[in-house]
Structures are given as C-alpha cells and as structure tokens.
PDB file of C-alpha atoms in Angstrom:
ATOM      1  CA  MET A   1      69.494 113.008  99.646  1.00 50.00           C
ATOM      2  CA  SER A   2      70.462 113.859 103.957  1.00 52.00           C
ATOM      3  CA  HIS A   3      72.214 116.781 104.539  1.00 59.00           C
ATOM      4  CA  ALA A   4      74.152 117.579 107.779  1.00 58.00           C
ATOM      5  CA  GLN A   5      72.877 119.941 110.055  1.00 62.00           C
ATOM      6  CA  ALA A   6      74.471 122.846 112.379  1.00 60.00           C
ATOM      7  CA  PRO A   7      75.636 121.271 116.027  1.00 60.00           C
ATOM      8  CA  LYS A   8      72.398 122.822 118.754  1.00 65.00           C
ATOM      9  CA  GLY A   9      72.173 122.946 122.307  1.00 70.00           C
ATOM     10  CA  ALA A  10      75.463 123.318 124.247  1.00 78.00           C
ATOM     11  CA  LEU A  11      76.047 119.897 124.660  1.00 81.00           C
ATOM     12  CA  ALA A  12      76.614 119.163 121.139  1.00 80.00           C
ATOM     13  CA  LYS A  13      79.373 122.536 121.211  1.00 82.00           C
ATOM     14  CA  LEU A  14      80.677 121.097 124.059  1.00 88.00           C
ATOM     15  CA  LEU A  15      81.476 117.752 122.889  1.00 88.00           C
ATOM     16  CA  ILE A  16      83.270 119.550 119.293  1.00 89.00           C
ATOM     17  CA  GLY A  17      84.884 121.602 121.616  1.00 89.00           C
ATOM     18  CA  ALA A  18      86.187 118.784 123.256  1.00 90.00           C
ATOM     19  CA  SER A  19      86.728 116.923 119.929  1.00 90.00           C
ATOM     20  CA  LEU A  20      89.103 119.978 118.764  1.00 91.00           C
ATOM     21  CA  ALA A  21      90.839 120.184 122.157  1.00 92.00           C
ATOM     22  CA  PHE A  22      92.055 116.685 121.697  1.00 92.00           C
ATOM     23  CA  VAL A  23      92.708 116.949 118.221  1.00 88.00           C
ATOM     24  CA  ALA A  24      94.862 119.504 118.923  1.00 89.00           C
ATOM     25  CA  LEU A  25      96.909 118.502 121.796  1.00 90.00           C
ATOM     26  CA  PHE A  26      97.194 114.813 120.540  1.00 88.00           C
ATOM     27  CA  LEU A  27      97.918 115.724 116.956  1.00 85.00           C
ATOM     28  CA  VAL A  28      98.541 118.743 115.885  1.00 87.00           C
ATOM     29  CA  LEU A  29     100.634 120.289 119.007  1.00 90.00           C
ATOM     30  CA  PRO A  30     103.094 117.093 118.891  1.00 88.00           C
ATOM     31  CA  LEU A  31     104.088 117.745 115.004  1.00 87.00           C
ATOM     32  CA  ALA A  32     104.355 121.209 115.368  1.00 89.00           C
ATOM     33  CA  LEU A  33     107.033 120.404 118.320  1.00 90.00           C
ATOM     34  CA  VAL A  34     108.782 117.956 115.460  1.00 91.00           C
ATOM     35  CA  PHE A  35     109.684 121.496 113.591  1.00 91.00           C
ATOM     36  CA  VAL A  36     109.986 123.371 116.392  1.00 92.00           C
ATOM     37  CA  SER A  37     112.695 120.940 117.862  1.00 91.00           C
ATOM     38  CA  ALA A  38     113.825 120.299 114.319  1.00 92.00           C
ATOM     39  CA  PHE A  39     115.085 124.049 113.894  1.00 92.00           C
ATOM     40  CA  ALA A  40     115.579 124.693 117.322  1.00 89.00           C
ATOM     41  CA  GLU A  41     119.418 125.164 117.076  1.00 90.00           C
ATOM     42  CA  GLY A  42     118.511 127.140 114.237  1.00 89.00           C
ATOM     43  CA  ALA A  43     117.733 126.656 109.770  1.00 90.00           C
ATOM     44  CA  GLY A  44     121.783 126.157 109.345  1.00 90.00           C
ATOM     45  CA  ALA A  45     121.990 123.359 111.479  1.00 90.00           C
ATOM     46  CA  TYR A  46     118.784 121.484 110.502  1.00 91.00           C
ATOM     47  CA  PHE A  47     120.259 121.733 106.433  1.00 93.00           C
ATOM     48  CA  GLU A  48     123.108 120.267 107.836  1.00 91.00           C
ATOM     49  CA  ALA A  49     121.750 117.119 109.603  1.00 89.00           C
ATOM     50  CA  LEU A  50     119.354 116.588 106.309  1.00 90.00           C
ATOM     51  CA  ALA A  51     122.639 116.743 104.430  1.00 90.00           C
ATOM     52  CA  ASP A  52     124.584 114.278 106.378  1.00 91.00           C
ATOM     53  CA  GLU A  53     125.941 111.293 104.585  1.00 92.00           C
ATOM     54  CA  GLU A  54     124.187 108.466 106.504  1.00 93.00           C
ATOM     55  CA  THR A  55     121.002 110.349 106.389  1.00 93.00           C
ATOM     56  CA  TRP A  56     120.205 110.775 103.004  1.00 93.00           C
ATOM     57  CA  SER A  57     121.498 107.189 102.711  1.00 94.00           C
ATOM     58  CA  ALA A  58     118.319 106.293 105.218  1.00 94.00           C
ATOM     59  CA  VAL A  59     116.629 108.800 102.972  1.00 93.00           C
ATOM     60  CA  LYS A  60     117.500 106.971  99.581  1.00 94.00           C
ATOM     61  CA  LEU A  61     117.158 103.447 101.371  1.00 95.00           C
ATOM     62  CA  THR A  62     112.951 104.166 102.515  1.00 94.00           C
ATOM     63  CA  LEU A  63     112.625 105.247  99.016  1.00 93.00           C
ATOM     64  CA  LEU A  64     113.808 102.384  97.544  1.00 96.00           C
ATOM     65  CA  THR A  65     111.864 100.133  99.685  1.00 95.00           C
ATOM     66  CA  ALA A  66     108.835 101.652  99.393  1.00 94.00           C
ATOM     67  CA  ALA A  67     109.647 102.095  95.576  1.00 94.00           C
ATOM     68  CA  ILE A  68     109.517  98.181  95.165  1.00 96.00           C
ATOM     69  CA  SER A  69     107.501  97.104  97.426  1.00 95.00           C
ATOM     70  CA  VAL A  70     104.356  99.155  96.705  1.00 94.00           C
ATOM     71  CA  PRO A  71     104.405  97.872  92.671  1.00 95.00           C
ATOM     72  CA  LEU A  72     104.851  94.035  93.957  1.00 95.00           C
ATOM     73  CA  ASN A  73     101.757  94.894  96.396  1.00 94.00           C
ATOM     74  CA  VAL A  74      99.800  95.988  93.513  1.00 94.00           C
ATOM     75  CA  VAL A  75     100.417  93.177  91.632  1.00 93.00           C
ATOM     76  CA  PHE A  76      99.850  90.292  93.483  1.00 92.00           C
ATOM     77  CA  GLY A  77      96.847  92.699  94.922  1.00 92.00           C
ATOM     78  CA  VAL A  78      94.727  93.301  92.194  1.00 91.00           C
ATOM     79  CA  CYS A  79      95.632  89.499  91.274  1.00 90.00           C
ATOM     80  CA  ALA A  80      94.530  88.157  94.686  1.00 91.00           C
ATOM     81  CA  ALA A  81      91.447  91.016  94.906  1.00 90.00           C
ATOM     82  CA  TRP A  82      90.292  89.384  91.272  1.00 86.00           C
ATOM     83  CA  LEU A  83      90.560  85.735  92.467  1.00 88.00           C
ATOM     84  CA  LEU A  84      89.122  86.483  95.553  1.00 88.00           C
ATOM     85  CA  SER A  85      85.774  88.380  94.300  1.00 85.00           C
ATOM     86  CA  LYS A  86      85.270  86.767  91.011  1.00 81.00           C
ATOM     87  CA  TYR A  87      85.339  83.187  91.947  1.00 82.00           C
ATOM     88  CA  ASP A  88      84.512  80.717  94.672  1.00 84.00           C
ATOM     89  CA  PHE A  89      86.390  77.922  95.240  1.00 84.00           C
ATOM     90  CA  TRP A  90      87.734  75.596  98.423  1.00 88.00           C
ATOM     91  CA  GLY A  91      90.469  77.366 100.363  1.00 84.00           C
ATOM     92  CA  LYS A  92      88.563  80.878  99.553  1.00 86.00           C
ATOM     93  CA  SER A  93      88.006  81.431 103.774  1.00 88.00           C
ATOM     94  CA  ALA A  94      91.676  80.501 104.384  1.00 89.00           C
ATOM     95  CA  LEU A  95      92.970  82.629 101.711  1.00 88.00           C
ATOM     96  CA  LEU A  96      91.360  85.951 103.226  1.00 89.00           C
ATOM     97  CA  THR A  97      92.766  85.393 106.350  1.00 89.00           C
ATOM     98  CA  VAL A  98      96.152  84.981 105.396  1.00 89.00           C
ATOM     99  CA  ILE A  99      95.827  87.798 103.540  1.00 89.00           C
ATOM    100  CA  ASP A 100      94.573  89.649 106.728  1.00 89.00           C
ATOM    101  CA  LEU A 101      97.634  87.990 108.265  1.00 89.00           C
ATOM    102  CA  PRO A 102     100.036  90.717 108.840  1.00 90.00           C
ATOM    103  CA  PHE A 103      97.432  93.194 110.105  1.00 87.00           C
ATOM    104  CA  SER A 104      96.714  90.618 113.067  1.00 88.00           C
ATOM    105  CA  VAL A 105     100.705  89.717 113.632  1.00 89.00           C
ATOM    106  CA  SER A 106     103.013  92.151 115.659  1.00 90.00           C
ATOM    107  CA  PRO A 107     105.707  93.027 112.430  1.00 92.00           C
ATOM    108  CA  VAL A 108     107.951  92.144 115.485  1.00 93.00           C
ATOM    109  CA  ILE A 109     107.343  88.894 115.169  1.00 93.00           C
ATOM    110  CA  ALA A 110     107.226  89.087 110.943  1.00 91.00           C
ATOM    111  CA  GLY A 111     110.722  90.263 111.406  1.00 92.00           C
ATOM    112  CA  LEU A 112     111.651  87.271 113.437  1.00 94.00           C
ATOM    113  CA  VAL A 113     110.027  84.666 110.648  1.00 93.00           C
ATOM    114  CA  PHE A 114     111.993  85.960 108.353  1.00 94.00           C
ATOM    115  CA  VAL A 115     115.103  85.960 109.961  1.00 93.00           C
ATOM    116  CA  LEU A 116     114.233  81.805 111.537  1.00 92.00           C
ATOM    117  CA  LEU A 117     113.854  81.462 107.349  1.00 92.00           C
ATOM    118  CA  PHE A 118     116.388  83.230 105.922  1.00 92.00           C
ATOM    119  CA  GLY A 119     119.189  84.091 108.992  1.00 86.00           C
ATOM    120  CA  SER A 120     122.066  82.122 109.784  1.00 84.00           C
ATOM    121  CA  GLY A 121     120.882  78.414 110.300  1.00 81.00           C
ATOM    122  CA  GLY A 122     117.218  79.157 108.870  1.00 82.00           C
ATOM    123  CA  TRP A 123     115.824  76.646 106.264  1.00 88.00           C
ATOM    124  CA  PHE A 124     116.910  78.466 102.905  1.00 88.00           C
ATOM    125  CA  TYR A 125     120.491  79.899 104.613  1.00 87.00           C
ATOM    126  CA  SER A 126     122.185  77.055 103.110  1.00 87.00           C
ATOM    127  CA  ALA A 127     120.835  77.644  99.313  1.00 88.00           C
ATOM    128  CA  LEU A 128     121.466  81.719  99.791  1.00 88.00           C
ATOM    129  CA  SER A 129     124.403  81.058 101.240  1.00 87.00           C
ATOM    130  CA  ALA A 130     125.745  78.591  97.989  1.00 87.00           C
ATOM    131  CA  ALA A 131     124.227  81.079  95.777  1.00 87.00           C
ATOM    132  CA  ASP A 132     125.903  84.451  97.610  1.00 87.00           C
ATOM    133  CA  VAL A 133     122.984  85.597  98.500  1.00 88.00           C
ATOM    134  CA  LYS A 134     122.707  87.366 101.467  1.00 91.00           C
ATOM    135  CA  ILE A 135     119.021  88.592 102.866  1.00 92.00           C
ATOM    136  CA  ILE A 136     119.517  89.313 106.474  1.00 92.00           C
ATOM    137  CA  PHE A 137     121.000  92.226 107.591  1.00 92.00           C
ATOM    138  CA  ALA A 138     120.603  93.555 104.099  1.00 93.00           C
ATOM    139  CA  VAL A 139     118.565  95.552 101.579  1.00 94.00           C
ATOM    140  CA  PRO A 140     116.816  92.411 100.108  1.00 94.00           C
ATOM    141  CA  GLY A 141     115.839  91.836 104.562  1.00 94.00           C
ATOM    142  CA  VAL A 142     114.151  95.211 104.786  1.00 95.00           C
ATOM    143  CA  ILE A 143     111.844  94.972 101.015  1.00 95.00           C
ATOM    144  CA  ILE A 144     110.529  92.011 101.985  1.00 95.00           C
ATOM    145  CA  ALA A 145     109.894  92.438 105.471  1.00 95.00           C
ATOM    146  CA  THR A 146     108.276  95.956 104.234  1.00 95.00           C
ATOM    147  CA  THR A 147     106.010  94.091 101.296  1.00 94.00           C
ATOM    148  CA  PHE A 148     104.991  91.540 103.677  1.00 94.00           C
ATOM    149  CA  VAL A 149     103.567  94.387 106.573  1.00 94.00           C
ATOM    150  CA  THR A 150     102.308  96.698 103.714  1.00 93.00           C
ATOM    151  CA  PHE A 151     100.461  93.539 101.402  1.00 90.00           C
ATOM    152  CA  PRO A 152      97.041  93.799 102.745  1.00 91.00           C
ATOM    153  CA  MET A 153      96.311  97.352 101.912  1.00 91.00           C
ATOM    154  CA  VAL A 154      96.391  97.108  98.259  1.00 91.00           C
ATOM    155  CA  ALA A 155      94.426  93.916  98.283  1.00 91.00           C
ATOM    156  CA  ARG A 156      91.730  94.902 100.984  1.00 89.00           C
ATOM    157  CA  GLU A 157      90.466  97.879  98.395  1.00 88.00           C
ATOM    158  CA  VAL A 158      90.737  96.696  95.680  1.00 90.00           C
ATOM    159  CA  LEU A 159      88.537  93.789  97.047  1.00 89.00           C
ATOM    160  CA  GLY A 160      86.025  95.291  98.372  1.00 85.00           C
ATOM    161  CA  VAL A 161      85.550  97.729  95.201  1.00 85.00           C
ATOM    162  CA  MET A 162      85.191  94.934  93.475  1.00 85.00           C
ATOM    163  CA  GLU A 163      82.559  93.621  95.537  1.00 83.00           C
ATOM    164  CA  ALA A 164      80.649  96.893  95.503  1.00 80.00           C
ATOM    165  CA  GLN A 165      80.721  96.881  91.592  1.00 75.00           C
ATOM    166  CA  GLY A 166      80.032  93.098  90.917  1.00 72.00           C
ATOM    167  CA  SER A 167      80.544  91.445  87.907  1.00 73.00           C
ATOM    168  CA  ASP A 168      77.720  92.941  85.152  1.00 72.00           C
ATOM    169  CA  GLU A 169      80.180  95.073  83.195  1.00 75.00           C
ATOM    170  CA  GLU A 170      82.713  92.172  82.786  1.00 74.00           C
ATOM    171  CA  GLU A 171      79.699  89.969  81.628  1.00 73.00           C
ATOM    172  CA  ALA A 172      78.172  92.097  79.365  1.00 79.00           C
ATOM    173  CA  ALA A 173      82.194  92.440  77.551  1.00 74.00           C
ATOM    174  CA  LEU A 174      82.722  88.692  77.862  1.00 73.00           C
ATOM    175  CA  THR A 175      79.070  88.345  75.738  1.00 77.00           C
ATOM    176  CA  LEU A 176      80.929  90.938  73.177  1.00 74.00           C
ATOM    177  CA  GLY A 177      84.029  88.924  72.147  1.00 73.00           C
ATOM    178  CA  ALA A 178      86.692  90.490  74.406  1.00 73.00           C
ATOM    179  CA  SER A 179      90.096  88.905  75.220  1.00 71.00           C
ATOM    180  CA  GLY A 180      91.154  88.248  78.758  1.00 71.00           C
ATOM    181  CA  TRP A 181      93.769  91.879  78.322  1.00 78.00           C
ATOM    182  CA  GLN A 182      90.748  94.110  77.085  1.00 76.00           C
ATOM    183  CA  LEU A 183      88.726  93.180  80.101  1.00 76.00           C
ATOM    184  CA  PHE A 184      90.845  93.693  82.557  1.00 77.00           C
ATOM    185  CA  THR A 185      92.132  97.015  80.894  1.00 76.00           C
ATOM    186  CA  ARG A 186      89.232  98.467  79.297  1.00 79.00           C
ATOM    187  CA  VAL A 187      86.494  97.270  81.995  1.00 79.00           C
ATOM    188  CA  THR A 188      87.965  96.388  85.227  1.00 79.00           C
ATOM    189  CA  LEU A 189      91.045  98.704  85.901  1.00 81.00           C
ATOM    190  CA  PRO A 190      88.654 101.492  84.970  1.00 80.00           C
ATOM    191  CA  LYS A 191      86.680 100.566  87.576  1.00 82.00           C
ATOM    192  CA  ILE A 192      89.025 100.014  90.285  1.00 86.00           C
ATOM    193  CA  ARG A 193      91.708 102.762  89.516  1.00 85.00           C
ATOM    194  CA  TRP A 194      90.640 105.023  92.921  1.00 83.00           C
ATOM    195  CA  GLY A 195      90.710 101.808  95.185  1.00 86.00           C
ATOM    196  CA  VAL A 196      94.440 101.074  93.334  1.00 89.00           C
ATOM    197  CA  ALA A 197      95.527 104.061  94.280  1.00 87.00           C
ATOM    198  CA  TYR A 198      94.059 104.507  97.963  1.00 86.00           C
ATOM    199  CA  GLY A 199      95.413 100.931  98.264  1.00 90.00           C
ATOM    200  CA  VAL A 200      98.927 103.017  96.843  1.00 90.00           C
ATOM    201  CA  ILE A 201      99.140 105.235  98.851  1.00 89.00           C
ATOM    202  CA  LEU A 202      98.138 103.256 102.463  1.00 89.00           C
ATOM    203  CA  SER A 203     100.950 100.918 101.399  1.00 92.00           C
ATOM    204  CA  ASN A 204     103.330 104.232 100.736  1.00 91.00           C
ATOM    205  CA  ALA A 205     102.698 105.816 103.843  1.00 89.00           C
ATOM    206  CA  ARG A 206     103.274 102.371 105.728  1.00 92.00           C
ATOM    207  CA  ALA A 207     105.987 101.240 103.600  1.00 93.00           C
ATOM    208  CA  MET A 208     107.844 104.792 104.604  1.00 92.00           C
ATOM    209  CA  GLY A 209     106.610 104.278 108.521  1.00 91.00           C
ATOM    210  CA  GLU A 210     107.500 100.699 108.916  1.00 92.00           C
ATOM    211  CA  PHE A 211     109.903 100.340 112.208  1.00 93.00           C
ATOM    212  CA  GLY A 212     109.238  96.630 113.508  1.00 91.00           C
ATOM    213  CA  ALA A 213     109.737  94.306 111.329  1.00 93.00           C
ATOM    214  CA  VAL A 214     112.634  96.164 109.537  1.00 94.00           C
ATOM    215  CA  SER A 215     114.673  96.903 112.763  1.00 94.00           C
ATOM    216  CA  VAL A 216     114.467  92.992 113.262  1.00 94.00           C
ATOM    217  CA  VAL A 217     116.088  92.142 109.817  1.00 94.00           C
ATOM    218  CA  SER A 218     118.353  95.133 109.253  1.00 92.00           C
ATOM    219  CA  GLY A 219     120.414  94.706 111.651  1.00 89.00           C
ATOM    220  CA  HIS A 220     121.105  98.921 111.992  1.00 89.00           C
ATOM    221  CA  ILE A 221     123.960  98.814 109.812  1.00 89.00           C
ATOM    222  CA  ARG A 222     124.283 102.754 109.344  1.00 89.00           C
ATOM    223  CA  GLY A 223     124.717 103.747 105.647  1.00 88.00           C
ATOM    224  CA  GLU A 224     123.570 100.460 104.645  1.00 91.00           C
ATOM    225  CA  THR A 225     119.994  98.497 105.892  1.00 92.00           C
ATOM    226  CA  ASN A 226     119.036 102.207 108.263  1.00 94.00           C
ATOM    227  CA  THR A 227     115.592 103.441 106.534  1.00 94.00           C
ATOM    228  CA  MET A 228     114.312 106.864 108.375  1.00 95.00           C
ATOM    229  CA  PRO A 229     113.033 105.028 111.109  1.00 95.00           C
ATOM    230  CA  LEU A 230     114.922 103.713 112.083  1.00 95.00           C
ATOM    231  CA  HIS A 231     118.028 106.345 111.872  1.00 95.00           C
ATOM    232  CA  ILE A 232     115.538 108.699 113.973  1.00 94.00           C
ATOM    233  CA  GLU A 233     116.304 106.138 116.499  1.00 94.00           C
ATOM    234  CA  ILE A 234     119.555 105.733 116.077  1.00 94.00           C
ATOM    235  CA  LEU A 235     120.207 109.635 116.117  1.00 94.00           C
ATOM    236  CA  TYR A 236     117.985 109.637 119.034  1.00 93.00           C
ATOM    237  CA  GLY A 237     119.965 107.311 121.155  1.00 93.00           C
ATOM    238  CA  GLU A 238     123.193 109.478 120.729  1.00 92.00           C
ATOM    239  CA  TYR A 239     121.423 113.087 122.025  1.00 92.00           C
ATOM    240  CA  ASN A 240     121.710 114.439 118.312  1.00 92.00           C
ATOM    241  CA  PHE A 241     118.408 115.290 118.768  1.00 92.00           C
ATOM    242  CA  VAL A 242     118.011 118.321 115.983  1.00 92.00           C
ATOM    243  CA  GLY A 243     118.912 115.367 113.505  1.00 92.00           C
ATOM    244  CA  ALA A 244     116.365 112.937 114.644  1.00 94.00           C
ATOM    245  CA  PHE A 245     113.752 115.888 114.898  1.00 95.00           C
ATOM    246  CA  ALA A 246     115.204 116.433 111.094  1.00 93.00           C
ATOM    247  CA  VAL A 247     114.946 113.476 109.409  1.00 94.00           C
ATOM    248  CA  ALA A 248     111.835 113.354 111.996  1.00 94.00           C
ATOM    249  CA  SER A 249     110.119 116.453 110.553  1.00 93.00           C
ATOM    250  CA  LEU A 250     110.547 114.480 106.420  1.00 91.00           C
ATOM    251  CA  LEU A 251     108.538 111.699 107.249  1.00 90.00           C
ATOM    252  CA  THR A 252     106.165 114.206 108.662  1.00 88.00           C
ATOM    253  CA  LEU A 253     105.587 115.960 105.429  1.00 89.00           C
ATOM    254  CA  LEU A 254     105.739 112.632 103.810  1.00 86.00           C
ATOM    255  CA  ALA A 255     102.602 111.950 106.176  1.00 82.00           C
ATOM    256  CA  VAL A 256     101.261 115.035 105.234  1.00 84.00           C
ATOM    257  CA  VAL A 257     101.207 114.970 101.193  1.00 87.00           C
ATOM    258  CA  THR A 258     100.207 111.211 102.141  1.00 83.00           C
ATOM    259  CA  LEU A 259      96.923 112.529 103.884  1.00 81.00           C
ATOM    260  CA  VAL A 260      96.396 114.980 101.162  1.00 86.00           C
ATOM    261  CA  LEU A 261      96.329 112.537  98.619  1.00 83.00           C
ATOM    262  CA  LYS A 262      94.137 110.049 100.625  1.00 80.00           C
ATOM    263  CA  GLN A 263      91.353 112.967 101.320  1.00 82.00           C
ATOM    264  CA  TRP A 264      91.577 113.560  97.336  1.00 84.00           C
ATOM    265  CA  VAL A 265      91.266 109.765  96.476  1.00 79.00           C
ATOM    266  CA  GLU A 266      88.755 109.684  98.781  1.00 77.00           C
ATOM    267  CA  TRP A 267      86.671 112.566  96.908  1.00 81.00           C
ATOM    268  CA  ARG A 268      87.662 111.183  93.621  1.00 76.00           C
ATOM    269  CA  THR A 269      86.139 108.057  94.765  1.00 71.00           C
ATOM    270  CA  ALA A 270      83.126 109.170  96.201  1.00 74.00           C
ATOM    271  CA  ARG A 271      82.771 110.719  93.137  1.00 74.00           C
ATOM    272  CA  ALA A 272      82.973 107.960  91.101  1.00 66.00           C
ATOM    273  CA  ALA A 273      80.474 105.757  93.268  1.00 64.00           C
ATOM    274  CA  ARG A 274      78.080 108.235  92.598  1.00 66.00           C
ATOM    275  CA  GLY A 275      78.087 108.327  88.904  1.00 61.00           C
ATOM    276  CA  PHE A 276      78.547 104.270  88.536  1.00 54.00           C
ATOM    277  CA  GLU A 277      75.261 104.297  90.875  1.00 54.00           C
ATOM    278  CA  GLY A 278      73.875 106.741  88.591  1.00 55.00           C
ATOM    279  CA  ALA A 279      74.318 105.243  85.832  1.00 54.00           C
ATOM    280  CA  PRO A 280      71.453 103.785  83.433  1.00 52.00           C
ATOM    281  CA  ALA A 281      71.620  99.644  83.034  1.00 46.00           C
ATOM    282  CA  GLU A 282      70.485 100.165  79.396  1.00 47.00           C
ATOM    283  CA  ASP A 283      73.455 101.296  78.534  1.00 49.00           C
ATOM    284  CA  SER A 284      75.866  99.060  79.607  1.00 49.00           C
ATOM    285  CA  LEU A 285      75.957  96.917  76.619  1.00 50.00           C
ATOM    286  CA  GLU A 286      76.603 100.074  74.156  1.00 53.00           C
ATOM    287  CA  GLY A 287      79.295 101.194  76.611  1.00 53.00           C
ATOM    288  CA  GLN A 288      81.341  98.084  76.882  1.00 51.00           C
ATOM    289  CA  ARG A 289      80.886  97.886  72.804  1.00 54.00           C
ATOM    290  CA  ALA A 290      82.852 101.363  72.618  1.00 53.00           C
ATOM    291  CA  LEU A 291      85.297  99.945  75.075  1.00 52.00           C
ATOM    292  CA  LEU A 292      85.600  97.439  73.118  1.00 55.00           C
ATOM    293  CA  GLY A 293      86.526  99.345  70.252  1.00 58.00           C
ATOM    294  CA  GLY A 294      83.513  97.704  68.897  1.00 52.00           C
ATOM    295  CA  ALA A 295      83.961  94.304  69.085  1.00 50.00           C
ATOM    296  CA  PRO A 296      80.907  92.263  67.932  1.00 50.00           C
TER     297      PRO A 296
END
C-alpha cells in the first residue's frame, strides 16, 4: 500500500501555497462575504428578512421539491442501474445516453421543453386543461423540471457501484432459492447503500440549488412558485441586499451540511469497499445462506 509523502522542495511548497490562495480567494472568501452581507444591518434585520412570509414560502417549496424529486430519483435510478448492470439488451447504449442527457442539456433548454409539452398550446395542454390540471407556472412544473435535471445523480452513482462489485453474490443467493425481494433487500441493497446515499446527497444539493429549468417553468409567482434561488434573484433585483443574502446564507448552510455528509459517505464507501475486497471468496455461500435466513 502506498503512503502519501510530505511535500519537499521549494516548487512543491509554492504549488501548495498557490492552491491554498486560490481556494481562499475564489471559494472561502465569497462564502464568507455572503454571511457578512447578510448581517450587514445587524442580526435583527437578518432574522426579519428570514421571517418574511414570501421567504418561508420559497423555503417550503424548495424543501417540498427536494422531498418529492429525490425519492423519485432513488426509485428510478436504482431500477435503471439494476437493469444496465445486470442485463445486456438491444438499446442499452441508447438508454445510457438518455440517462446522461440532463448532464449535457442546458437546464434552460430542459425548461423550455416542458413548456412546449405542458404549456399553453403544448402537446398535452388540451388533455391537462380538460382535467383542470396545471403544470406550467405551478408547483408540479417546478417538481418535474427539478426531477429531470437531478435524475442522473442517483442512477450514475449506483450504476458504478453495481458494475464494480459484480453479480457473484446475487448468483449465489439465487442458487440458495432467494426470491426477488430477498435478493434485492438482503443482498443487493446492503452492497449499494452507500452509493445510493451518495447519489441522494448530490441529487438533493442540485434540487435545492436548481435555477435554470425552474426559472423557465415557474413563472416567478411570488409566494407560490418561487424556490429559494428564484427568491434570491428577485430580492437582489429589488436592491433588498440583506434579504437576498439572508436567504443565500440558508442555501450556503445547506451546502456546507451537504459537503460534510458527502465527505462522510465517501469515507464509509471507501471503508466498505476495502471490506468487500478483503472478504474471502469461500465465505460467499455461507454468508448468503445466513442473510437469507437459512434458505435451502
């Protein structure tokens, strides 16, 4: 096993100093200025801005959107990863490309696509109007757009874990008579749980910070369809800098919490991977038999 060595020489120290200066100037300083600007008029003005009814409406919509889009991404992401890692079929490459589509398409374009589908004069507008269902310039549109742009996060993370670990344990469980549900809950899910957790963290961070696609489909209706990023834009455009930076500080705190969780999950994933690599191959059948409750 290789071990990291302490930097030696003037060039190494210069590179480290330049890297730290870059991080401080372009990452740490802007984040610090968010909080400085938020408290520029005192703590009273800060908490007054956060207590605003429209601010809380934006916070609640942001949390609601994440609470709906992330579980949807988990379900469809795990299903897609299972399909792509366990089976070979015609169109597999095309499906992989479709999953990566939100990475390559601008969120603004994604929002415009949903307007063309569900907006006035769109393909499904007549049917939706007859059913008295409104998607564009309403909460459902915000949720749909957010789900689209965050979809690859879980699928890609879980797919990488499944491909790296192979299917030997699943095959062993099948030979012991495991049902499909037992196979997933007792064999597959424990192996991919940290990949799922990592994907959930990334998906949640993107969902709460998404601007482009949501901006197109929301209509910027204050108190109804504005998420936190949209509300920040409106407040800043109205020269309400304390209010804008107060809401921005909430997003910054959420980002810091997300970063801490991300680092913790990465540590647990690396630890689980080391344990998986060090497990003796001859223990596989006995381990699966125990997991399946002594299935014959």
